[in-house]
Amino acid sequence: MHARELADAAWDAERTAWDQLAENRVPVVMWWEVRKAAKQAQEAFDRLVEEYWRDNGPA
């Protein structure tokens, strides 16, 4: 998987956990952990993009 796909998958998991939280099927702490992981994945992707553009510049 590429970094963008991982970040997207993390956000999909966060949305699924949110939906299940709304239906009282998961505890808040579980949703929070999934949300935290999704945020970390997005931040990692953003860092990769910044590094790429810093190292390679626009075409």
Backbone as JSON Lines, residues from 0, in Angstrom:
{"i":0,"aa":"M","n":[0.84,-1.19,0.0],"ca":[0.0,0.0,0.0],"c":[0.88,1.24,0.0]}
{"i":1,"aa":"H","n":[0.42,2.24,-0.67],"ca":[1.13,3.51,-0.69],"c":[0.67,4.36,0.5]}
{"i":2,"aa":"A","n":[1.45,5.37,0.82],"ca":[1.15,6.22,1.98],"c":[-0.24,6.83,1.89]}
{"i":3,"aa":"R","n":[-0.64,7.29,0.71],"ca":[-1.98,7.9,0.56],"c":[-3.07,6.88,0.84]}
{"i":4,"aa":"E","n":[-2.89,5.65,0.36],"ca":[-3.87,4.6,0.61],"c":[-3.96,4.28,2.1]}
{"i":5,"aa":"L","n":[-2.82,4.27,2.78],"ca":[-2.82,4.02,4.22],"c":[-3.56,5.12,4.97]}
{"i":6,"aa":"A","n":[-3.31,6.36,4.59],"ca":[-3.99,7.48,5.24],"c":[-5.49,7.41,4.98]}
{"i":7,"aa":"D","n":[-5.88,7.09,3.74],"ca":[-7.31,6.96,3.42],"c":[-7.95,5.82,4.2]}
{"i":8,"aa":"A","n":[-7.25,4.69,4.3],"ca":[-7.78,3.55,5.04],"c":[-7.95,3.89,6.52]}
{"i":9,"aa":"A","n":[-7.01,4.65,7.06],"ca":[-7.12,5.05,8.47],"c":[-8.35,5.93,8.68]}
{"i":10,"aa":"W","n":[-8.59,6.88,7.75],"ca":[-9.77,7.74,7.9],"c":[-11.06,6.95,7.69]}
{"i":11,"aa":"D","n":[-11.04,5.95,6.8],"ca":[-12.22,5.09,6.63],"c":[-12.51,4.35,7.93]}
{"i":12,"aa":"A","n":[-11.46,3.86,8.58],"ca":[-11.64,3.18,9.86],"c":[-12.2,4.13,10.91]}
{"i":13,"aa":"E","n":[-11.73,5.38,10.9],"ca":[-12.24,6.37,11.85],"c":[-13.72,6.63,11.63]}
{"i":14,"aa":"R","n":[-14.13,6.75,10.37],"ca":[-15.55,6.98,10.07],"c":[-16.4,5.78,10.49]}
{"i":15,"aa":"T","n":[-15.89,4.58,10.25],"ca":[-16.61,3.37,10.65],"c":[-16.75,3.32,12.17]}
{"i":16,"aa":"A","n":[-15.66,3.61,12.87],"ca":[-15.71,3.62,14.33],"c":[-16.68,4.68,14.83]}
{"i":17,"aa":"W","n":[-16.71,5.84,14.17],"ca":[-17.65,6.91,14.56],"c":[-19.09,6.44,14.39]}
{"i":18,"aa":"D","n":[-19.37,5.79,13.26],"ca":[-20.72,5.28,13.02],"c":[-21.11,4.26,14.08]}
{"i":19,"aa":"Q","n":[-20.17,3.39,14.43],"ca":[-20.46,2.38,15.45],"c":[-20.6,3.01,16.83]}
{"i":20,"aa":"L","n":[-19.84,4.06,17.09],"ca":[-19.98,4.78,18.35],"c":[-21.37,5.39,18.44]}
{"i":21,"aa":"A","n":[-21.84,5.96,17.33],"ca":[-23.17,6.58,17.31],"c":[-24.26,5.54,17.58]}
{"i":22,"aa":"E","n":[-24.0,4.3,17.19],"ca":[-24.97,3.22,17.42],"c":[-24.71,2.48,18.73]}
{"i":23,"aa":"N","n":[-23.8,3.02,19.55],"ca":[-23.43,2.42,20.84],"c":[-22.88,1.01,20.69]}
{"i":24,"aa":"R","n":[-22.13,0.77,19.61],"ca":[-21.56,-0.56,19.39],"c":[-20.08,-0.62,19.75]}
{"i":25,"aa":"V","n":[-19.44,0.52,19.99],"ca":[-18.05,0.54,20.44],"c":[-17.92,1.59,21.55]}
{"i":26,"aa":"P","n":[-17.0,1.37,22.48],"ca":[-16.79,2.37,23.54],"c":[-16.04,3.59,23.0]}
{"i":27,"aa":"V","n":[-16.23,4.7,23.67],"ca":[-15.6,5.96,23.27],"c":[-14.08,5.81,23.19]}
{"i":28,"aa":"V","n":[-13.49,5.09,24.12],"ca":[-12.03,4.96,24.13],"c":[-11.54,4.26,22.86]}
{"i":29,"aa":"M","n":[-12.3,3.31,22.35],"ca":[-11.9,2.64,21.11],"c":[-11.96,3.61,19.94]}
{"i":30,"aa":"W","n":[-13.04,4.38,19.87],"ca":[-13.15,5.38,18.8],"c":[-12.0,6.36,18.88]}
{"i":31,"aa":"W","n":[-11.66,6.8,20.08],"ca":[-10.59,7.77,20.25],"c":[-9.25,7.22,19.77]}
{"i":32,"aa":"E","n":[-8.97,5.95,20.07],"ca":[-7.71,5.33,19.63],"c":[-7.66,5.22,18.1]}
{"i":33,"aa":"V","n":[-8.77,4.86,17.48],"ca":[-8.83,4.78,16.02],"c":[-8.63,6.16,15.42]}
{"i":34,"aa":"R","n":[-9.28,7.16,16.01],"ca":[-9.16,8.53,15.52],"c":[-7.72,9.03,15.63]}
{"i":35,"aa":"K","n":[-7.08,8.71,16.75],"ca":[-5.69,9.12,16.96],"c":[-4.78,8.47,15.91]}
{"i":36,"aa":"A","n":[-5.01,7.2,15.61],"ca":[-4.21,6.51,14.6],"c":[-4.44,7.11,13.21]}
{"i":37,"aa":"A","n":[-5.68,7.47,12.91],"ca":[-5.98,8.09,11.62],"c":[-5.26,9.43,11.48]}
{"i":38,"aa":"K","n":[-5.25,10.19,12.55],"ca":[-4.56,11.49,12.52],"c":[-3.06,11.29,12.32]}
{"i":39,"aa":"Q","n":[-2.49,10.3,12.98],"ca":[-1.06,10.03,12.83],"c":[-0.73,9.6,11.4]}
{"i":40,"aa":"A","n":[-1.6,8.79,10.81],"ca":[-1.38,8.35,9.42],"c":[-1.43,9.54,8.47]}
{"i":41,"aa":"Q","n":[-2.38,10.43,8.68],"ca":[-2.49,11.62,7.83],"c":[-1.26,12.51,7.99]}
{"i":42,"aa":"E","n":[-0.8,12.68,9.22],"ca":[0.39,13.5,9.45],"c":[1.62,12.89,8.8]}
{"i":43,"aa":"A","n":[1.74,11.56,8.86],"ca":[2.87,10.88,8.22],"c":[2.82,11.08,6.71]}
{"i":44,"aa":"F","n":[1.64,10.98,6.13],"ca":[1.49,11.21,4.69],"c":[1.88,12.64,4.33]}
{"i":45,"aa":"D","n":[1.4,13.59,5.12],"ca":[1.73,14.99,4.86],"c":[3.23,15.23,4.9]}
{"i":46,"aa":"R","n":[3.92,14.59,5.87],"ca":[5.38,14.73,5.96],"c":[6.06,14.15,4.72]}
{"i":47,"aa":"L","n":[5.57,13.0,4.24],"ca":[6.14,12.4,3.03],"c":[5.99,13.32,1.83]}
{"i":48,"aa":"V","n":[4.83,13.94,1.7],"ca":[4.59,14.85,0.59],"c":[5.53,16.05,0.69]}
{"i":49,"aa":"E","n":[5.65,16.61,1.88],"ca":[6.55,17.76,2.07],"c":[7.99,17.39,1.74]}
{"i":50,"aa":"E","n":[8.43,16.21,2.19],"ca":[9.8,15.77,1.9],"c":[10.0,15.57,0.4]}
{"i":51,"aa":"Y","n":[9.02,14.99,-0.25],"ca":[9.13,14.76,-1.69],"c":[9.31,16.08,-2.42]}
{"i":52,"aa":"W","n":[8.45,17.04,-2.12],"ca":[8.52,18.33,-2.82],"c":[9.79,19.09,-2.46]}
{"i":53,"aa":"R","n":[10.25,18.94,-1.23],"ca":[11.49,19.6,-0.84],"c":[12.68,19.0,-1.6]}
{"i":54,"aa":"D","n":[12.69,17.67,-1.74],"ca":[13.81,16.99,-2.39],"c":[13.74,17.05,-3.92]}
{"i":55,"aa":"N","n":[12.54,17.04,-4.48],"ca":[12.4,16.93,-5.93],"c":[11.9,18.19,-6.61]}
{"i":56,"aa":"G","n":[11.26,19.06,-5.86],"ca":[10.72,20.27,-6.45],"c":[9.66,19.96,-7.49]}
{"i":57,"aa":"P","n":[8.95,20.97,-7.91],"ca":[7.93,20.74,-8.94],"c":[8.58,20.37,-10.28]}
{"i":58,"aa":"A","n":[7.87,19.57,-11.04],"ca":[8.42,19.1,-12.33],"c":[8.53,20.22,-13.33]}
